[in-house]
């Protein structure tokens, strides 16, 4: 069976669409078929190289403000900082500015609501896919709907303000601007325009996905660098070699090869998306096995990334060098490493994530060394994403 046929034979499980509707609605993550093609066609231009370079300047600005605050705390005798909280807040500010052009205050409000929704949906024991399961937790179901509607209203307000600005002749080339252009111009090949609710759903999807994945990748990286100081040194030496004594420039990021290895290894050990789900849209024959139409498949990415049969006996060790010259890190199967999904639905924002990761990490390593706080408790938890349950306290020393 060809890969094209296989791709059309699988879709997003209905149970997960219903379960996550308050958070993602019918955005790019949940759409399928021609609808998905249309949404992706509208969104893709937001991630072209020119737009990414403009975004980089805002990333440097937000990160520098965060690090200046860290310096103030350290100088006042408070060297211990919960970087998970700090990085998540700054990543939210970055996505607010770069993709939606909204203020820090508005971005923080959206971020707070999304985090509350995430906790409501994924903190408690749940029965995903069980008929009428929403009636088992009526308070949680009502709270999720309430938060979902509040977030919708926030984005509708942001969209309305942006429409007024664009009508006044102020151009906009960020994600929201391109979404609005796509909602007013019909592509004859792709059909109808995006509705107001679809615009809101895409905003929710990208605000959450755009900050969560990057923030967690940086957070887990800081944990692993704190426990492997030799890699702090290697990355710092690479930064000095690439940046030299000049001013930091986004074009230099491609030269940070070892930092790319570290990112790949972090995403192997702590993938932001710990599992993937697919549902058979028809009976699918694989060798002698028939997978019935409607079957839900759960792909355990964490287990796959920690499988010694795929990676070898050092599978649980932090070894970024395994990705030197090998994009699959020496994995014995090309589909054994899937930090951004696979196939045509691979994460559209991965290049934005790569850039933000390198910008933030470069600025942190250029100003501080850090060690793990003795108060840290290692407890990775799945709350849709894989995150440190009790935060990540680190102790910083200015260089």
Coordinates of C-alpha atoms in Angstrom, one line a residue:
X1 CA 0.0 0.0 0.0
X2 CA 1.4 3.4 -1.0
X3 CA 2.2 6.1 1.6
X4 CA -0.3 8.4 -0.1
X5 CA -3.1 5.8 0.3
X6 CA -2.0 5.1 3.9
X7 CA -2.1 8.9 4.7
X8 CA -5.7 9.1 3.5
X9 CA -6.7 6.0 5.4
X10 CA -5.9 7.6 8.8
X11 CA -7.3 10.6 10.6
X12 CA -7.6 12.2 14.0
X13 CA -9.7 10.1 16.5
X14 CA -13.2 11.6 17.0
X15 CA -12.9 11.0 20.8
X16 CA -9.8 13.2 20.9
X17 CA -11.4 15.9 18.8
X18 CA -14.4 16.1 21.2
X19 CA -12.1 15.8 24.3
X20 CA -9.9 18.8 23.2
X21 CA -12.5 20.9 21.5
X22 CA -12.4 23.8 24.1
X23 CA -8.6 24.1 23.6
X24 CA -8.2 23.6 19.8
X25 CA -11.6 23.7 18.3
X26 CA -11.3 22.9 14.6
X27 CA -7.9 24.4 14.1
X28 CA -5.0 23.0 12.0
X29 CA -4.2 20.3 14.5
X30 CA -7.7 18.8 14.3
X31 CA -8.8 19.4 10.7
X32 CA -8.4 16.8 8.0
X33 CA -8.6 16.4 4.2
X34 CA -9.3 19.4 2.0
X35 CA -10.1 21.5 5.1
X36 CA -6.6 20.8 6.4
X37 CA -5.1 21.7 3.0
X38 CA -6.9 25.0 3.0
X39 CA -5.9 26.0 6.5
X40 CA -2.3 25.0 5.9
X41 CA -2.2 27.0 2.6
X42 CA -3.3 30.1 4.5
X43 CA -0.8 29.6 7.4
X44 CA 2.4 28.5 5.6
X45 CA 3.5 32.0 4.4
X46 CA 3.8 33.1 8.1
X47 CA 6.8 30.9 8.5
X48 CA 8.9 32.0 5.5
X49 CA 12.5 33.1 6.1
X50 CA 11.8 36.8 5.9
X51 CA 9.0 36.7 8.5
X52 CA 11.2 34.5 10.8
X53 CA 14.0 37.0 10.8
X54 CA 11.6 39.8 11.8
X55 CA 10.4 37.5 14.6
X56 CA 13.9 36.9 15.8
X57 CA 14.4 40.6 16.8
X58 CA 11.4 40.4 19.1
X59 CA 12.6 37.1 20.5
X60 CA 15.9 38.7 21.5
X61 CA 14.1 41.7 23.1
X62 CA 11.8 39.5 25.2
X63 CA 14.6 37.2 26.3
X64 CA 16.9 40.0 27.2
X65 CA 14.3 41.5 29.4
X66 CA 13.9 38.2 31.2
X67 CA 17.6 37.8 31.7
X68 CA 17.9 41.3 33.0
X69 CA 15.3 40.5 35.6
X70 CA 17.3 37.3 36.5
X71 CA 20.4 39.5 37.0
X72 CA 18.5 41.7 39.3
X73 CA 17.3 38.7 41.4
X74 CA 20.8 37.2 41.6
X75 CA 22.3 40.5 42.6
X76 CA 19.7 40.8 45.4
X77 CA 20.8 37.5 46.8
X78 CA 18.2 35.3 45.1
X79 CA 20.2 33.0 42.7
X80 CA 17.5 30.3 42.6
X81 CA 15.0 30.7 39.8
X82 CA 12.1 28.5 38.6
X83 CA 13.1 28.5 35.0
X84 CA 10.1 26.5 33.8
X85 CA 7.7 29.3 34.9
X86 CA 10.0 32.0 33.6
X87 CA 10.6 30.4 30.2
X88 CA 6.9 29.6 29.7
X89 CA 6.0 33.2 30.4
X90 CA 8.6 34.6 28.1
X91 CA 7.7 32.1 25.3
X92 CA 4.0 33.2 25.7
X93 CA 5.1 36.9 25.3
X94 CA 7.2 36.0 22.2
X95 CA 4.3 34.2 20.5
X96 CA 1.9 37.1 21.4
X97 CA 4.2 39.6 19.8
X98 CA 5.5 37.7 16.8
X99 CA 2.4 35.9 15.7
X100 CA -0.4 38.1 16.9
X101 CA 1.1 41.6 17.4
X102 CA -0.6 41.9 20.8
X103 CA 0.6 43.5 24.0
X104 CA 2.3 41.8 26.9
X105 CA -0.8 42.3 29.1
X106 CA -3.2 40.8 26.5
X107 CA -0.8 37.9 25.8
X108 CA -0.5 37.1 29.5
X109 CA -4.2 37.0 29.9
X110 CA -4.6 34.6 27.0
X111 CA -1.7 32.5 28.4
X112 CA -3.3 32.4 31.9
X113 CA -6.6 31.2 30.5
X114 CA -5.0 28.6 28.2
X115 CA -3.0 27.2 31.1
X116 CA -6.1 27.1 33.3
X117 CA -7.9 25.3 30.5
X118 CA -5.0 22.8 30.1
X119 CA -5.0 22.1 33.9
X120 CA -8.8 21.6 33.9
X121 CA -8.8 19.3 30.9
X122 CA -5.7 17.2 31.7
X123 CA -5.0 17.3 35.5
X124 CA -7.8 15.0 36.7
X125 CA -8.5 11.3 36.0
X126 CA -10.5 11.1 32.8
X127 CA -12.3 8.6 30.7
X128 CA -11.3 9.6 27.2
X129 CA -13.6 8.0 24.6
X130 CA -16.0 6.5 27.1
X131 CA -19.6 7.3 26.1
X132 CA -21.2 10.1 28.3
X133 CA -17.9 10.5 30.2
X134 CA -18.4 14.2 30.4
X135 CA -21.3 13.6 32.8
X136 CA -18.9 11.8 35.2
X137 CA -17.1 15.2 35.8
X138 CA -19.8 17.8 35.2
X139 CA -17.9 20.6 37.1
X140 CA -14.8 20.0 35.0
X141 CA -16.8 19.9 31.8
X142 CA -18.6 23.2 32.5
X143 CA -15.3 24.9 33.6
X144 CA -13.6 23.8 30.4
X145 CA -16.5 25.2 28.3
X146 CA -16.4 28.4 30.3
X147 CA -12.7 28.9 29.8
X148 CA -12.9 28.0 26.2
X149 CA -15.6 30.6 25.6
X150 CA -13.6 33.2 27.4
X151 CA -10.5 32.5 25.3
X152 CA -12.7 32.7 22.1
X153 CA -14.0 36.1 23.2
X154 CA -10.4 37.3 23.8
X155 CA -9.3 36.3 20.4
X156 CA -12.4 37.7 18.7
X157 CA -11.6 41.0 20.3
X158 CA -8.0 40.8 19.1
X159 CA -9.2 39.9 15.6
X160 CA -11.7 42.7 15.5
X161 CA -9.0 45.3 16.5
X162 CA -6.6 43.9 13.9
X163 CA -9.3 44.1 11.1
X164 CA -9.8 47.8 12.0
X165 CA -6.1 48.4 11.8
X166 CA -5.8 46.7 8.4
X167 CA -8.7 48.6 7.0
X168 CA -6.9 51.8 8.1
X169 CA -4.1 50.8 5.8
X170 CA -1.6 49.3 8.4
X171 CA -0.1 46.2 6.7
X172 CA 0.5 43.1 8.8
X173 CA 2.5 40.1 7.8
X174 CA 2.4 38.0 11.0
X175 CA 0.3 34.9 11.5
X176 CA -2.9 36.8 12.4
X177 CA -2.5 39.2 9.5
X178 CA -2.1 36.3 7.0
X179 CA -5.1 34.4 8.6
X180 CA -7.2 37.5 8.1
X181 CA -6.0 37.9 4.5
X182 CA -6.9 34.2 3.9
X183 CA -10.4 34.8 5.4
X184 CA -11.2 37.5 2.9
X185 CA -9.6 36.2 -0.3
X186 CA -11.1 33.0 -1.8
X187 CA -8.6 30.6 -3.4
X188 CA -10.4 29.0 -6.4
X189 CA -8.5 25.7 -5.8
X190 CA -9.3 25.5 -2.1
X191 CA -12.9 26.8 -1.8
X192 CA -14.5 28.9 0.9
X193 CA -12.9 31.4 3.2
X194 CA -12.1 30.9 6.9
X195 CA -15.0 31.6 9.2
X196 CA -14.7 33.8 12.3
X197 CA -14.7 30.7 14.5
X198 CA -12.1 29.0 12.4
X199 CA -9.9 32.1 12.8
X200 CA -10.3 31.9 16.5
X201 CA -9.5 28.1 16.5
X202 CA -6.3 28.7 14.6
X203 CA -5.3 31.5 17.0
X204 CA -5.9 29.2 20.0
X205 CA -4.0 26.3 18.4
X206 CA -0.9 28.4 17.5
X207 CA -0.9 30.4 20.7
X208 CA -0.8 27.2 22.7
X209 CA 1.4 25.1 20.4
X210 CA 3.7 28.1 19.5
X211 CA 4.8 28.7 23.1
X212 CA 4.3 25.3 24.8
X213 CA 6.6 23.2 22.6
X214 CA 9.5 25.7 22.6
X215 CA 9.2 26.5 26.3
X216 CA 9.3 22.8 27.3
X217 CA 12.2 22.1 24.9
X218 CA 14.3 24.9 26.5
X219 CA 13.2 23.9 30.0
X220 CA 14.3 20.2 29.6
X221 CA 17.5 21.4 27.9
X222 CA 18.4 23.6 30.9
X223 CA 17.8 20.6 33.2
X224 CA 20.1 18.4 31.2
X225 CA 22.8 21.1 30.8
X226 CA 22.6 21.7 34.6
X227 CA 23.4 18.0 35.2
X228 CA 25.9 17.8 32.4
X229 CA 28.0 20.9 32.8
X230 CA 30.6 19.7 30.2
X231 CA 27.9 20.4 27.6
X232 CA 27.3 23.9 28.9
X233 CA 31.0 24.4 28.2
X234 CA 30.9 22.9 24.8
X235 CA 27.9 25.0 23.8
X236 CA 29.4 28.2 25.2
X237 CA 32.6 27.6 23.3
X238 CA 30.6 27.1 20.1
X239 CA 28.7 30.3 20.7
X240 CA 32.0 32.2 21.1
X241 CA 33.3 30.7 17.9
X242 CA 30.2 31.5 15.9
X243 CA 29.3 34.9 17.3
X244 CA 32.9 35.9 18.1
X245 CA 33.0 39.5 19.5
X246 CA 30.4 40.8 17.1
X247 CA 26.7 41.5 17.8
X248 CA 24.4 38.5 17.8
X249 CA 22.7 38.0 14.5
X250 CA 20.0 35.5 13.5
X251 CA 22.0 34.4 10.4
X252 CA 24.6 33.0 12.8
X253 CA 22.2 30.4 14.2
X254 CA 22.8 27.9 11.4
X255 CA 26.4 27.7 12.6
X256 CA 25.4 26.4 16.1
X257 CA 25.7 22.7 15.1
X258 CA 26.2 21.3 18.5
X259 CA 23.2 23.2 19.8
X260 CA 21.2 21.4 17.2
X261 CA 22.5 18.0 18.4
X262 CA 21.5 19.0 21.9
X263 CA 18.0 20.0 20.8
X264 CA 17.5 16.7 19.0
X265 CA 18.6 14.7 22.0
X266 CA 16.4 16.7 24.4
X267 CA 13.4 16.0 22.1
X268 CA 14.3 12.4 22.1
X269 CA 14.5 12.1 25.9
X270 CA 11.6 14.5 26.7
X271 CA 9.4 14.9 23.6
X272 CA 6.9 17.8 24.1
X273 CA 4.2 15.7 22.4
X274 CA 4.5 12.4 24.3
X275 CA 2.0 10.5 22.2
X276 CA 0.3 10.6 18.9
X277 CA -3.2 9.4 18.0
X278 CA -4.7 8.1 14.7
X279 CA -8.0 6.5 13.7
X280 CA -8.5 4.2 10.8
X281 CA -10.9 5.7 8.2
X282 CA -11.4 2.4 6.4
X283 CA -10.3 -1.2 6.8
X284 CA -6.5 -1.2 6.4
X285 CA -4.5 -4.3 5.4
X286 CA -0.9 -4.5 6.7
X287 CA 0.7 -7.8 5.7
X288 CA -1.6 -10.5 7.2
X289 CA -3.2 -8.1 9.7
X290 CA -6.5 -6.2 9.0
X291 CA -7.1 -3.0 11.1
X292 CA -10.9 -2.4 11.1
X293 CA -12.4 0.9 10.2
X294 CA -12.7 3.1 13.3
X295 CA -9.8 1.6 15.2
X296 CA -8.0 4.1 17.4
X297 CA -4.2 3.8 17.5
X298 CA -2.1 5.3 20.3
X299 CA 1.6 5.9 19.4
X300 CA 3.7 6.1 22.6
X301 CA 6.5 8.5 21.5
X302 CA 8.2 8.5 24.9
X303 CA 8.5 4.7 24.9
X304 CA 9.6 4.6 21.3
X305 CA 12.3 7.2 22.0
X306 CA 13.5 5.1 24.9
X307 CA 13.5 1.7 23.3
X308 CA 16.9 0.0 23.5
X309 CA 16.1 -2.2 20.5
X310 CA 15.9 1.0 18.4
X311 CA 18.6 3.1 20.1
X312 CA 21.0 0.7 21.8
X313 CA 21.9 0.2 25.5
X314 CA 22.8 3.8 26.1
X315 CA 19.2 4.8 25.2
X316 CA 18.6 6.6 28.6
X317 CA 21.9 8.5 28.5
X318 CA 22.1 12.2 27.4
X319 CA 24.4 11.9 24.4
X320 CA 23.9 14.7 21.9
X321 CA 26.8 13.5 19.8
X322 CA 24.6 10.6 18.6
X323 CA 23.0 13.2 16.2
X324 CA 26.4 14.2 14.7
X325 CA 26.0 13.6 11.0
X326 CA 22.8 11.6 11.5
X327 CA 19.4 13.3 11.6
X328 CA 17.9 10.1 13.1
X329 CA 20.5 9.9 15.9
X330 CA 21.5 6.4 15.0
X331 CA 18.0 5.0 15.5
X332 CA 17.6 1.6 13.7
X333 CA 14.3 2.6 12.2
X334 CA 13.6 5.9 10.3
X335 CA 10.2 6.2 12.0
X336 CA 11.6 5.6 15.5
X337 CA 12.3 9.3 16.0
X338 CA 9.2 11.5 15.6
X339 CA 9.4 14.6 17.9
X340 CA 7.3 16.7 15.4
X341 CA 5.0 14.0 14.2
X342 CA 5.5 12.5 10.7
X343 CA 4.4 12.7 7.1
X344 CA 2.5 15.6 5.6
X345 CA 1.1 16.6 9.0
X346 CA 4.6 17.2 10.5
X347 CA 4.5 20.4 12.7
X348 CA 4.3 23.5 10.5
X349 CA 6.0 25.7 13.2
X350 CA 9.1 23.6 13.7
X351 CA 11.4 26.1 12.0
X352 CA 10.1 28.8 14.2
X353 CA 10.7 26.6 17.2
X354 CA 14.3 25.8 16.1
X355 CA 15.0 29.5 15.8
X356 CA 13.5 30.6 19.1
X357 CA 15.2 27.7 20.9
X358 CA 18.7 28.8 19.6
X359 CA 18.1 32.5 20.3
X360 CA 17.0 32.0 23.9
X361 CA 19.6 29.3 24.7
X362 CA 22.4 31.4 23.2
X363 CA 21.5 34.4 25.2
X364 CA 21.2 32.4 28.5
X365 CA 24.5 30.6 28.0
X366 CA 26.3 33.8 27.1
X367 CA 25.4 35.4 30.5
X368 CA 25.1 32.6 33.0
X369 CA 26.3 29.3 34.2
X370 CA 23.8 27.2 36.3
X371 CA 23.4 24.1 38.5
X372 CA 20.4 22.1 39.6
X373 CA 18.8 23.2 42.9
X374 CA 18.8 20.6 45.6
X375 CA 15.0 21.3 45.9
X376 CA 14.3 19.9 42.5
X377 CA 12.1 16.8 42.3
X378 CA 12.3 14.9 39.0
X379 CA 8.7 14.0 38.1
X380 CA 7.9 14.4 34.4
X381 CA 4.1 14.5 34.0
X382 CA 1.9 14.4 31.0
X383 CA -0.6 17.2 30.9
X384 CA -1.2 17.0 27.2
X385 CA 2.5 17.9 26.9
X386 CA 5.4 16.3 28.8
X387 CA 6.5 18.8 31.5
X388 CA 8.2 18.9 34.9
X389 CA 5.4 18.5 37.4
X390 CA 7.1 20.6 40.1
X391 CA 8.8 23.1 38.0
X392 CA 12.6 23.4 37.4
X393 CA 14.5 25.4 40.1
X394 CA 18.1 26.2 39.0
X395 CA 20.8 28.2 40.7
X396 CA 22.5 30.8 38.5
X397 CA 25.9 32.4 38.5
X398 CA 26.7 35.4 36.2
X399 CA 29.6 34.9 33.9

